[in-house]
Coordinates of C-alpha atoms and ligand atoms in Angstrom, one line a residue:
M1 CA -0.6 -40.4 -25.5
R2 CA -4.1 -39.8 -27.0
V3 CA -7.3 -39.0 -25.1
D4 CA -10.8 -37.7 -25.8
A5 CA -10.2 -34.4 -24.0
V6 CA -7.5 -32.4 -22.4
V7 CA -8.5 -29.8 -19.8
I8 CA -6.1 -27.0 -19.1
G9 CA -6.3 -25.9 -15.4
A10 CA -7.8 -27.6 -12.3
G11 CA -9.8 -24.7 -10.9
I12 CA -13.5 -25.2 -10.3
S13 CA -14.2 -24.9 -14.0
G14 CA -11.6 -27.4 -15.2
L15 CA -12.4 -30.0 -12.5
S16 CA -16.1 -29.7 -13.0
C17 CA -15.7 -30.1 -16.8
G18 CA -13.3 -33.0 -16.3
A19 CA -15.5 -34.8 -13.8
F20 CA -18.5 -34.7 -16.2
L21 CA -16.4 -36.0 -19.0
A22 CA -14.8 -38.8 -16.9
K23 CA -18.2 -39.8 -15.5
A24 CA -19.5 -40.1 -19.1
G25 CA -16.8 -42.6 -19.8
R26 CA -14.5 -40.3 -21.9
S27 CA -10.8 -40.4 -21.4
V28 CA -9.7 -37.1 -20.0
V29 CA -6.6 -35.5 -18.6
V30 CA -6.8 -32.4 -16.5
I31 CA -3.5 -30.6 -16.4
E32 CA -2.6 -28.2 -13.5
R33 CA 0.6 -26.3 -12.9
A34 CA 0.1 -26.0 -9.2
E35 CA 0.9 -28.7 -6.7
R36 CA -2.8 -28.9 -5.6
P37 CA -6.0 -28.7 -7.5
G38 CA -8.5 -25.9 -6.9
G39 CA -7.2 -22.6 -8.5
Y40 CA -9.2 -19.9 -6.6
F41 CA -11.0 -22.7 -4.7
N42 CA -8.0 -23.3 -2.5
S43 CA -7.2 -23.7 1.1
F44 CA -3.8 -23.9 2.9
Q45 CA -2.5 -24.7 6.4
Y46 CA -0.2 -22.5 8.4
N47 CA 0.8 -23.1 12.0
G48 CA -2.2 -25.4 12.4
Y49 CA -4.6 -22.8 11.1
H50 CA -6.8 -23.5 8.0
F51 CA -7.1 -20.6 5.6
D52 CA -9.1 -20.3 2.4
G53 CA -6.8 -18.6 0.0
G54 CA -9.4 -17.6 -2.7
I55 CA -13.2 -17.7 -2.5
K56 CA -14.5 -17.8 1.1
A57 CA -18.0 -19.4 0.6
V58 CA -19.8 -20.4 -2.5
E59 CA -23.2 -19.4 -3.9
N60 CA -25.4 -22.3 -4.9
A61 CA -27.3 -20.3 -7.6
G62 CA -29.2 -23.5 -8.5
L63 CA -26.0 -25.0 -9.8
L64 CA -23.4 -26.0 -7.2
L65 CA -25.5 -28.5 -5.2
P66 CA -27.2 -29.9 -8.3
M67 CA -23.8 -30.3 -9.9
M68 CA -22.5 -32.3 -6.9
Q69 CA -25.7 -34.4 -7.0
S70 CA -25.4 -35.0 -10.7
L71 CA -21.9 -36.3 -10.2
G72 CA -23.0 -38.5 -7.3
L73 CA -20.8 -36.5 -4.9
E74 CA -23.5 -34.9 -2.7
K75 CA -22.8 -37.3 0.3
R76 CA -19.0 -36.6 0.2
V77 CA -19.3 -32.9 1.2
N78 CA -21.3 -31.5 4.0
F79 CA -22.4 -28.1 2.8
M80 CA -23.3 -25.8 5.7
K81 CA -25.5 -22.7 5.2
N82 CA -23.2 -19.6 5.2
R83 CA -24.9 -16.7 6.8
M84 CA -23.8 -13.3 5.4
Y85 CA -23.7 -10.0 7.3
A86 CA -23.3 -6.5 6.1
G87 CA -21.1 -4.3 8.4
L88 CA -21.0 -0.6 8.6
E89 CA -18.7 1.2 11.1
D90 CA -19.3 -0.8 14.3
K91 CA -22.8 -2.3 13.4
L92 CA -23.6 -5.6 11.8
F93 CA -26.7 -6.6 9.8
L94 CA -27.8 -10.1 8.9
M95 CA -28.6 -10.4 5.2
D96 CA -30.8 -13.6 5.3
S97 CA -34.3 -12.4 4.4
D98 CA -36.3 -9.5 2.9
E99 CA -36.9 -8.2 6.4
D100 CA -33.2 -8.2 7.2
I101 CA -32.3 -6.2 4.1
S102 CA -35.2 -3.8 4.8
A103 CA -33.8 -3.3 8.3
Y104 CA -30.4 -2.5 6.9
F105 CA -31.9 0.0 4.4
D106 CA -34.0 1.6 7.3
Y107 CA -30.7 2.1 9.2
L108 CA -29.1 3.7 6.1
G109 CA -32.3 5.9 5.6
N110 CA -32.0 7.2 9.2
L111 CA -28.3 8.1 8.6
F112 CA -29.2 9.8 5.3
P113 CA -32.8 11.1 5.6
D114 CA -32.6 13.2 2.4
S115 CA -32.1 9.9 0.4
K116 CA -34.9 7.9 2.0
T117 CA -37.1 8.0 -1.1
G118 CA -34.3 6.9 -3.4
L119 CA -33.2 4.2 -1.0
G120 CA -36.8 2.9 -1.1
E121 CA -36.7 2.7 -4.9
V122 CA -33.5 0.8 -4.9
L123 CA -34.8 -1.6 -2.2
A124 CA -38.0 -2.2 -4.2
E125 CA -36.0 -3.1 -7.3
M126 CA -33.8 -5.4 -5.3
M127 CA -36.9 -7.2 -3.8
D128 CA -38.5 -7.5 -7.1
L129 CA -35.4 -9.0 -8.6
T130 CA -35.2 -11.4 -5.6
R131 CA -38.7 -12.6 -6.3
V132 CA -38.0 -13.1 -10.0
M133 CA -34.6 -14.7 -9.4
E134 CA -36.1 -17.5 -7.4
V135 CA -36.7 -19.0 -10.8
I136 CA -33.0 -19.6 -11.1
S137 CA -32.9 -21.9 -8.1
D138 CA -34.8 -24.4 -10.2
M139 CA -32.9 -23.8 -13.4
S140 CA -30.3 -26.5 -13.2
R141 CA -32.7 -29.2 -14.3
P142 CA -32.2 -28.7 -18.1
L143 CA -28.4 -28.3 -17.5
Y144 CA -27.8 -31.4 -15.3
K145 CA -30.3 -33.7 -17.0
E146 CA -30.4 -37.3 -15.8
N147 CA -31.7 -38.9 -19.0
P148 CA -33.1 -37.3 -22.1
I149 CA -36.8 -38.3 -21.8
L150 CA -37.0 -37.5 -18.1
S151 CA -35.3 -34.3 -18.7
K152 CA -37.7 -33.3 -21.5
L153 CA -40.7 -34.0 -19.3
K154 CA -39.1 -32.1 -16.5
S155 CA -38.2 -29.2 -18.8
A156 CA -41.8 -28.9 -20.0
A157 CA -43.1 -29.0 -16.4
W158 CA -40.4 -26.5 -15.4
F159 CA -41.5 -24.0 -18.1
M160 CA -45.2 -24.4 -17.2
K161 CA -44.3 -23.5 -13.6
N162 CA -41.7 -20.9 -14.2
G163 CA -42.3 -19.5 -17.7
K164 CA -43.8 -16.2 -16.5
R165 CA -41.1 -15.4 -14.0
L166 CA -38.5 -16.4 -16.5
M167 CA -39.9 -13.8 -19.0
E168 CA -39.8 -11.2 -16.2
L169 CA -36.2 -12.2 -15.5
L170 CA -35.2 -11.8 -19.1
K171 CA -36.7 -8.2 -19.0
K172 CA -34.6 -7.4 -16.0
L173 CA -31.5 -8.2 -18.0
K174 CA -31.7 -4.6 -19.3
Y175 CA -29.9 -3.8 -16.0
N176 CA -26.9 -5.7 -17.3
E177 CA -26.3 -2.7 -19.6
V178 CA -26.4 -0.1 -16.8
L179 CA -23.6 0.4 -14.3
F180 CA -24.8 -0.2 -10.7
R181 CA -23.2 3.1 -9.6
E182 CA -25.1 5.0 -12.3
F183 CA -28.3 3.2 -11.2
L184 CA -27.7 4.4 -7.7
Q185 CA -26.8 8.0 -8.8
E186 CA -30.1 8.3 -10.7
R187 CA -32.0 7.6 -7.5
I188 CA -29.9 8.6 -4.5
K189 CA -28.7 12.2 -3.8
D190 CA -26.1 11.6 -1.1
E191 CA -22.7 10.7 -2.6
E192 CA -21.5 9.2 0.6
L193 CA -24.5 6.8 0.8
I194 CA -23.8 5.8 -2.9
N195 CA -20.3 5.0 -1.9
I196 CA -21.4 2.9 1.0
I197 CA -23.7 0.8 -1.1
D198 CA -21.4 0.5 -4.1
E199 CA -18.2 0.0 -2.1
P200 CA -18.1 -3.9 -2.1
F201 CA -18.7 -4.2 -5.8
F202 CA -16.0 -4.4 -8.6
Y203 CA -15.3 -1.5 -10.9
G204 CA -17.9 -1.5 -13.7
T205 CA -20.4 -3.8 -11.9
P206 CA -23.7 -3.8 -13.8
A207 CA -26.8 -2.9 -12.0
F208 CA -28.2 -6.4 -12.5
F209 CA -25.4 -7.8 -10.5
G210 CA -25.5 -5.2 -7.7
L211 CA -29.3 -5.5 -7.3
A212 CA -29.1 -9.3 -7.3
Y213 CA -26.6 -9.5 -4.6
P214 CA -29.0 -9.6 -1.6
T215 CA -30.5 -12.7 -3.2
V216 CA -27.1 -14.2 -3.8
F217 CA -26.1 -13.6 -0.2
R218 CA -28.9 -15.9 1.1
D219 CA -27.6 -18.7 -1.1
Y220 CA -24.0 -19.1 0.1
Y221 CA -22.7 -22.4 1.4
Y222 CA -19.5 -23.5 3.1
P223 CA -18.1 -27.0 2.9
E224 CA -17.2 -28.7 6.2
G225 CA -13.4 -29.1 6.1
G226 CA -12.9 -25.9 4.1
I227 CA -13.1 -24.7 0.5
S228 CA -10.5 -27.2 -0.8
K229 CA -12.9 -30.0 0.0
I230 CA -14.8 -29.2 -3.2
P231 CA -11.8 -29.5 -5.6
D232 CA -10.7 -32.6 -3.6
V233 CA -13.9 -34.5 -4.2
L234 CA -14.1 -33.4 -7.9
T235 CA -10.5 -34.7 -8.3
E236 CA -11.5 -38.0 -6.7
C237 CA -14.5 -38.2 -9.1
I238 CA -12.2 -37.8 -12.1
T239 CA -9.7 -40.4 -11.0
E240 CA -12.3 -42.9 -9.9
N241 CA -13.8 -42.7 -13.3
G242 CA -10.5 -43.4 -15.1
G243 CA -9.5 -39.8 -15.7
I244 CA -6.1 -38.3 -14.8
V245 CA -5.4 -35.1 -12.9
K246 CA -1.8 -34.2 -13.6
L247 CA -0.4 -31.7 -11.0
N248 CA 2.8 -29.7 -11.1
T249 CA 2.5 -29.6 -14.9
E250 CA 2.0 -26.6 -17.1
V251 CA 0.6 -26.6 -20.7
V252 CA 3.0 -24.6 -22.7
E253 CA 1.7 -25.1 -26.2
I254 CA -1.5 -26.0 -28.1
K255 CA -0.9 -27.9 -31.3
V256 CA -3.2 -26.8 -34.2
S257 CA -3.6 -28.6 -37.5
N258 CA -5.9 -27.3 -40.3
G259 CA -7.6 -24.8 -38.0
R260 CA -8.4 -27.4 -35.4
A261 CA -6.8 -27.9 -32.0
V262 CA -5.3 -31.4 -31.9
G263 CA -3.2 -31.6 -28.8
V264 CA -1.0 -30.0 -26.1
V265 CA 2.6 -29.9 -25.1
T266 CA 3.4 -29.8 -21.4
S267 CA 6.3 -28.3 -19.4
T268 CA 7.7 -31.8 -19.1
G269 CA 7.9 -32.1 -22.9
Q270 CA 5.1 -34.6 -23.1
E271 CA 2.7 -34.3 -26.1
I272 CA -0.9 -35.3 -25.6
S273 CA -3.2 -35.6 -28.6
A274 CA -6.9 -35.0 -28.0
G275 CA -10.3 -34.7 -29.7
S276 CA -11.2 -31.6 -27.7
I277 CA -9.1 -29.2 -25.7
I278 CA -10.8 -27.2 -23.0
N279 CA -9.0 -24.1 -21.7
A280 CA -10.1 -23.6 -18.1
A281 CA -7.4 -21.0 -17.4
D282 CA -6.5 -17.5 -18.5
A283 CA -7.8 -16.5 -21.9
R284 CA -5.2 -13.8 -22.7
K285 CA -2.4 -16.3 -22.3
L286 CA -4.3 -18.8 -24.4
Y287 CA -4.3 -16.5 -27.4
T288 CA -1.0 -14.8 -27.0
K289 CA 1.2 -17.7 -25.6
L290 CA -0.3 -21.1 -26.1
L291 CA -1.6 -21.0 -29.6
P292 CA 0.6 -20.7 -32.7
K293 CA 0.8 -17.0 -33.9
E294 CA -1.1 -17.3 -37.1
T295 CA -4.1 -19.1 -35.6
V296 CA -6.2 -16.1 -34.6
S297 CA -6.8 -12.9 -36.7
S298 CA -5.0 -9.7 -36.0
D299 CA -8.4 -8.0 -35.4
F300 CA -9.1 -10.5 -32.7
L301 CA -5.7 -9.9 -31.1
T302 CA -6.2 -6.1 -31.2
R303 CA -9.6 -6.4 -29.5
L304 CA -7.9 -8.7 -26.9
A305 CA -5.1 -6.3 -26.3
R306 CA -7.6 -3.4 -25.7
A307 CA -9.7 -5.3 -23.1
T308 CA -9.0 -5.0 -19.4
V309 CA -9.3 -7.5 -16.6
S310 CA -11.6 -7.4 -13.6
D311 CA -10.5 -6.6 -10.1
S312 CA -8.1 -8.7 -8.0
V313 CA -7.8 -8.9 -4.3
F314 CA -5.5 -7.9 -1.4
S315 CA -5.7 -10.5 1.3
I316 CA -4.5 -10.7 5.0
F317 CA -4.5 -14.0 6.8
L318 CA -4.4 -13.6 10.6
G319 CA -3.6 -16.1 13.4
V320 CA -5.3 -14.8 16.5
D321 CA -4.7 -15.8 20.1
S322 CA -8.4 -15.8 21.1
S323 CA -10.8 -18.6 21.1
P324 CA -13.8 -18.3 18.7
E325 CA -16.2 -18.0 21.7
D326 CA -14.4 -14.8 22.9
L327 CA -14.5 -12.8 19.6
D328 CA -16.4 -9.5 19.6
H329 CA -19.0 -11.0 17.2
D330 CA -20.1 -14.6 16.7
V331 CA -20.3 -14.1 12.9
A332 CA -18.3 -16.0 10.3
H333 CA -18.7 -13.8 7.2
V334 CA -19.1 -10.1 6.8
I335 CA -19.0 -7.6 4.0
Y336 CA -17.7 -4.6 6.0
V337 CA -17.6 -0.9 5.2
P338 CA -15.4 0.6 8.0
A339 CA -15.9 4.3 7.6
A340 CA -17.7 7.0 5.7
A341 CA -16.9 5.7 2.3
K342 CA -15.0 7.6 -0.4
P343 CA -15.4 6.8 -4.2
V344 CA -13.3 3.8 -4.9
D345 CA -9.9 4.6 -6.6
Y346 CA -7.8 1.5 -6.6
S347 CA -4.7 3.3 -7.8
S348 CA -4.7 5.9 -5.1
P349 CA -2.0 5.5 -2.4
E350 CA -4.8 6.4 0.1
Y351 CA -7.2 3.7 -1.0
F352 CA -6.6 1.3 1.9
E353 CA -7.2 4.0 4.5
T354 CA -11.0 3.6 4.0
A355 CA -11.5 0.6 1.8
G356 CA -14.2 -1.9 2.6
M357 CA -13.4 -5.6 3.2
E358 CA -14.7 -9.1 3.3
I359 CA -14.1 -10.8 6.7
S360 CA -14.2 -14.6 6.9
I361 CA -13.6 -16.8 9.9
P362 CA -13.5 -20.5 8.9
C363 CA -13.5 -21.9 12.4
L364 CA -16.8 -20.2 13.3
R365 CA -18.3 -22.6 10.7
D366 CA -16.2 -25.6 11.5
R367 CA -14.2 -25.6 14.8
K368 CA -11.6 -28.0 13.4
L369 CA -10.3 -25.3 11.2
A370 CA -8.1 -23.6 13.9
P371 CA -6.0 -24.9 16.8
E372 CA -7.8 -25.2 20.1
G373 CA -8.3 -21.8 21.7
K374 CA -7.3 -19.9 18.6
T375 CA -9.0 -18.3 15.6
G376 CA -7.9 -17.8 12.0
I377 CA -9.3 -14.7 10.2
I378 CA -9.1 -13.7 6.6
L379 CA -9.6 -10.2 5.3
N380 CA -10.1 -9.5 1.5
L381 CA -10.1 -6.2 -0.2
N382 CA -10.9 -5.5 -3.8
S383 CA -7.7 -4.2 -5.4
T384 CA -5.7 -4.2 -8.6
Q385 CA -2.0 -4.3 -9.6
E386 CA -2.2 -0.5 -10.3
F387 CA -2.2 0.4 -6.6
S388 CA 0.4 3.0 -5.7
N389 CA 2.4 2.8 -8.9
G390 CA 2.3 -1.0 -9.1
W391 CA 2.8 -1.6 -5.4
G392 CA 6.3 -0.2 -5.8
R393 CA 7.5 -3.3 -7.6
K394 CA 9.2 -1.4 -10.4
V395 CA 11.3 0.4 -7.7
S396 CA 12.6 -2.6 -5.6
R397 CA 11.6 -5.6 -3.6
E398 CA 11.9 -3.5 -0.4
A399 CA 9.5 -0.9 -1.8
Y400 CA 7.0 -3.6 -2.6
E401 CA 7.3 -5.1 0.9
S402 CA 7.0 -1.8 2.6
I403 CA 3.9 -0.6 0.5
K404 CA 2.3 -4.0 1.2
E405 CA 2.9 -3.9 5.0
K406 CA 1.7 -0.2 5.2
A407 CA -1.5 -1.1 3.3
A408 CA -2.0 -4.1 5.7
D409 CA -1.5 -1.8 8.8
Q410 CA -4.2 0.6 7.4
V411 CA -6.6 -2.3 6.8
M412 CA -5.9 -3.7 10.4
D413 CA -6.8 -0.3 11.9
N414 CA -10.2 -0.5 10.2
F415 CA -10.7 -4.1 11.1
F416 CA -10.1 -3.3 14.8
K417 CA -13.1 -0.9 14.7
L418 CA -15.3 -4.0 14.5
Y419 CA -13.0 -6.3 16.5
P420 CA -11.5 -4.0 19.2
S421 CA -10.6 -6.8 21.6
L422 CA -8.2 -8.4 19.0
R423 CA -5.8 -5.5 18.9
D424 CA -3.2 -7.2 21.1
K425 CA -4.0 -10.8 20.1
I426 CA -2.6 -11.1 16.6
E427 CA 0.0 -13.9 16.6
F428 CA 1.0 -13.5 12.9
R429 CA -0.2 -12.1 9.7
L430 CA 0.4 -13.2 6.1
V431 CA -0.2 -10.7 3.3
A432 CA -1.0 -11.4 -0.4
T433 CA -1.3 -8.8 -3.2
P434 CA -2.8 -9.0 -6.7
F435 CA 0.7 -10.0 -7.8
T436 CA 0.5 -13.0 -5.5
M437 CA -2.8 -14.0 -7.1
E438 CA -1.3 -13.9 -10.6
R439 CA 1.8 -15.8 -9.5
K440 CA -0.3 -18.6 -8.0
T441 CA -2.9 -19.0 -10.8
L442 CA -1.4 -17.3 -13.9
N443 CA -4.6 -15.2 -14.2
S444 CA -3.7 -11.9 -15.9
G445 CA -3.5 -9.0 -13.4
G446 CA -4.4 -11.5 -10.7
S447 CA -8.0 -11.1 -11.9
I448 CA -10.4 -13.0 -9.7
S449 CA -13.4 -12.7 -12.1
G450 CA -11.9 -12.8 -15.6
W451 CA -12.6 -9.8 -17.9
S452 CA -13.5 -6.3 -16.7
Y453 CA -17.1 -6.0 -15.5
H454 CA -17.3 -2.7 -17.3
P455 CA -19.2 -3.2 -20.6
D456 CA -16.9 -0.8 -22.5
E457 CA -13.7 -2.6 -21.4
T458 CA -14.5 -6.2 -21.5
F459 CA -13.7 -8.9 -24.1
P460 CA -16.3 -11.6 -24.4
F461 CA -20.0 -10.9 -25.2
R462 CA -22.4 -10.4 -22.3
D463 CA -25.7 -11.7 -23.6
F464 CA -27.0 -14.1 -21.0
K465 CA -29.3 -15.7 -23.6
K466 CA -26.3 -16.8 -25.6
M467 CA -24.1 -17.9 -22.7
N468 CA -23.7 -21.4 -24.1
K469 CA -21.9 -19.9 -27.1
S470 CA -19.4 -18.2 -24.9
I471 CA -17.3 -21.4 -24.8
L472 CA -16.5 -21.2 -28.6
T473 CA -13.1 -19.9 -29.8
P474 CA -11.8 -19.1 -33.3
V475 CA -10.1 -22.5 -33.2
K476 CA -12.2 -25.6 -33.8
S477 CA -12.2 -28.2 -31.0
L478 CA -10.8 -25.6 -28.6
Y479 CA -13.2 -24.3 -26.0
Q480 CA -12.8 -21.6 -23.3
V481 CA -14.6 -22.2 -20.0
G482 CA -14.6 -20.6 -16.6
Q483 CA -14.1 -17.0 -15.5
W484 CA -12.7 -15.9 -18.8
S485 CA -15.5 -17.2 -21.0
F486 CA -18.4 -14.8 -20.2
D487 CA -18.8 -11.5 -18.5
P488 CA -19.7 -10.7 -15.8
A489 CA -18.2 -13.9 -14.4
G490 CA -18.2 -15.7 -11.1
V491 CA -18.8 -19.3 -10.0
P492 CA -22.2 -19.7 -11.7
V493 CA -20.6 -18.8 -15.1
C494 CA -17.7 -21.3 -14.3
L495 CA -20.2 -24.1 -13.6
I496 CA -22.5 -23.4 -16.6
T497 CA -19.7 -23.1 -19.2
A498 CA -17.9 -26.2 -17.8
K499 CA -21.0 -28.3 -18.3
V500 CA -21.8 -26.9 -21.7
A501 CA -18.2 -27.7 -22.9
A502 CA -18.3 -31.1 -21.3
D503 CA -21.5 -31.9 -23.2
R504 CA -20.1 -30.7 -26.5
A505 CA -16.8 -32.6 -26.0
Q506 CA -18.7 -35.7 -25.0
K507 CA -20.6 -35.8 -28.2
K508 CA -17.5 -35.9 -30.4
Ligands
FAD601 C1 -11.0 -13.8 -2.6 C2 -12.0 -14.3 -3.6 C3 -13.3 -14.2 -3.4 C4 -14.2 -14.6 -4.4 N1 -15.6 -14.6 -4.1 C5 -16.4 -15.0 -5.0 C6 -17.8 -15.0 -4.7 O1 -18.3 -14.7 -3.6 N2 -18.7 -15.5 -5.7 C7 -18.2 -15.9 -6.9 O2 -19.0 -16.2 -7.8 N3 -16.9 -15.8 -7.2 C8 -16.0 -15.4 -6.3 N4 -14.7 -15.4 -6.6 C9 -14.3 -15.8 -8.0 C10 -14.2 -17.3 -8.2 O3 -13.6 -17.9 -7.2 C11 -13.4 -17.5 -9.5 O4 -14.0 -16.7 -10.6 C12 -13.4 -19.0 -9.9 O5 -13.0 -19.8 -8.9 C13 -12.5 -19.1 -11.1 O6 -12.4 -20.5 -11.4 P1 -11.7 -21.0 -12.8 O7 -11.7 -22.5 -12.7 O8 -12.3 -20.4 -13.9 O9 -10.2 -20.4 -12.7 P2 -9.1 -20.6 -11.6 O10 -9.6 -20.8 -10.3 O11 -8.2 -19.4 -11.9 O12 -8.3 -21.9 -12.1 C14 -7.4 -21.9 -13.2 C15 -6.4 -22.9 -12.9 O13 -5.6 -23.1 -14.1 C16 -4.2 -23.3 -13.7 N5 -3.4 -22.9 -14.9 C17 -3.3 -21.7 -15.5 N6 -2.6 -21.8 -16.6 C18 -2.2 -23.1 -16.7 C19 -1.5 -23.8 -17.7 N7 -0.9 -23.2 -18.8 N8 -1.3 -25.1 -17.5 C20 -1.8 -25.8 -16.5 N9 -2.5 -25.1 -15.5 C21 -2.8 -23.8 -15.7 C22 -4.1 -22.4 -12.5 O14 -2.9 -22.7 -11.8 C23 -5.4 -22.5 -11.8 O15 -5.3 -23.6 -10.9 C24 -13.8 -15.1 -5.6 C25 -12.4 -15.2 -5.8 C26 -11.5 -14.8 -4.9 C27 -10.0 -14.9 -5.1

């Protein structure tokens, strides 16, 4: 079989890339080892409950909705605004506007009066970044261009309108080189307050990311029917345009000839030749398992071996015998810090005693997502495979199960501080560790954002101005897209790199 492009992995990056290629009339095969498309954009059903297994709501960032529109899919998904809350102990704060965020900071200032001035400085910088970042909401036009002439006109108009703010935004990128925690430490005296603000963020999060989050929070959407609705319509788009999404199939080898990637071999033994190969899956496995040994230099491999991966997640899926109307709070999505926060140490056996969590309740956005009179709730906690000596896995399966359940008990105790009425109403709980994440997606370490956010430990370059080059690999015609292509990654990086690679492959 010969096609224009093979895409490895049907997560959001692979599907989005495949959809643009198919829509442009290129022959494309997207190969996915799982039985369903989506990667970390997945949902599953259990006892009639709908759970989102990975991401819980998606930031638009001037990309998601324009991408859907550009592919002609905007009418197939009903995106609902997803309102985010910050939770501290037993209090909740809406994060929808500058006023909301100021109210939260006022509350923190009253709890920590000695740090009021520093808090004010952090807030002012967040607000300024919010103002400047509005430029991004309009940024998609050059990326998802409808036709070259219209696009040129629009780009010129866009720069006239936004050029000044774009320059300001570029200046703010200096915060990409400073850790968010260090930024806070320079301004805030109280260690406990720093921990509260820093708690939800990954290890090594740059200040740019931390400061931008209040803006990002306002820009989250949830698709009616659940997260899997997004990969489902992208899959439809590929197949309707003549492409193929091959499920239950793993790519086990990439064929290289004269320094150029020329095809793949699948777990079923099929060989597919292609003009371009786009890896939308783990990069470490790409270089160490899929490519022939002599293809990349030993220097490159040494640098790869030294790099570490970003955080993973510990997830609890709860079936609750309570109707959504009777919950303690009518709130679908919370970033919650349950107690006076300690500095995060993912490997410590005590980590889950105080760890913060993301709480998501799908049926509060769409009632069809739980059985009548019941509620499904998902708790996510940043975590890694290093917790408590590798979750006891080296000892035995029993040790792993027992450490996992003990961590879940500790998380539940904290969850009940915010939802006390649910203590006796849990019908079942399912628990997933960073090892589950790796097993389901093949992402190294179960990483949910690719390479480490820490500038000293990452692998790809981090220069936003050169993001379009991040798809290039040492092998010609082989591109890397998605969460392993650029750092710090997330859905916006996935969508940008997918489109850049699709454009390049399309030209061939
Ligand atoms: C709980 C959670 C919350 C998150 N919250 C946010 C958020 O708020 N904002 C944000 O921006 N991001 C968030 N993320 C991260 C975001 O979801 C991911 O970065 C993004 O979805 C990654 O997409 P991807 O397509 O690059 O990779 P993946 O989703 O990992 O997809 C890769 C696919 O490739 C397949 N695959 C791997 N190897 C092979 C092979 N050899 N052959 C065939 N198939 C293969 C895998 O099975 C998988 O389906 C979150 C993630 C999680 C888990």
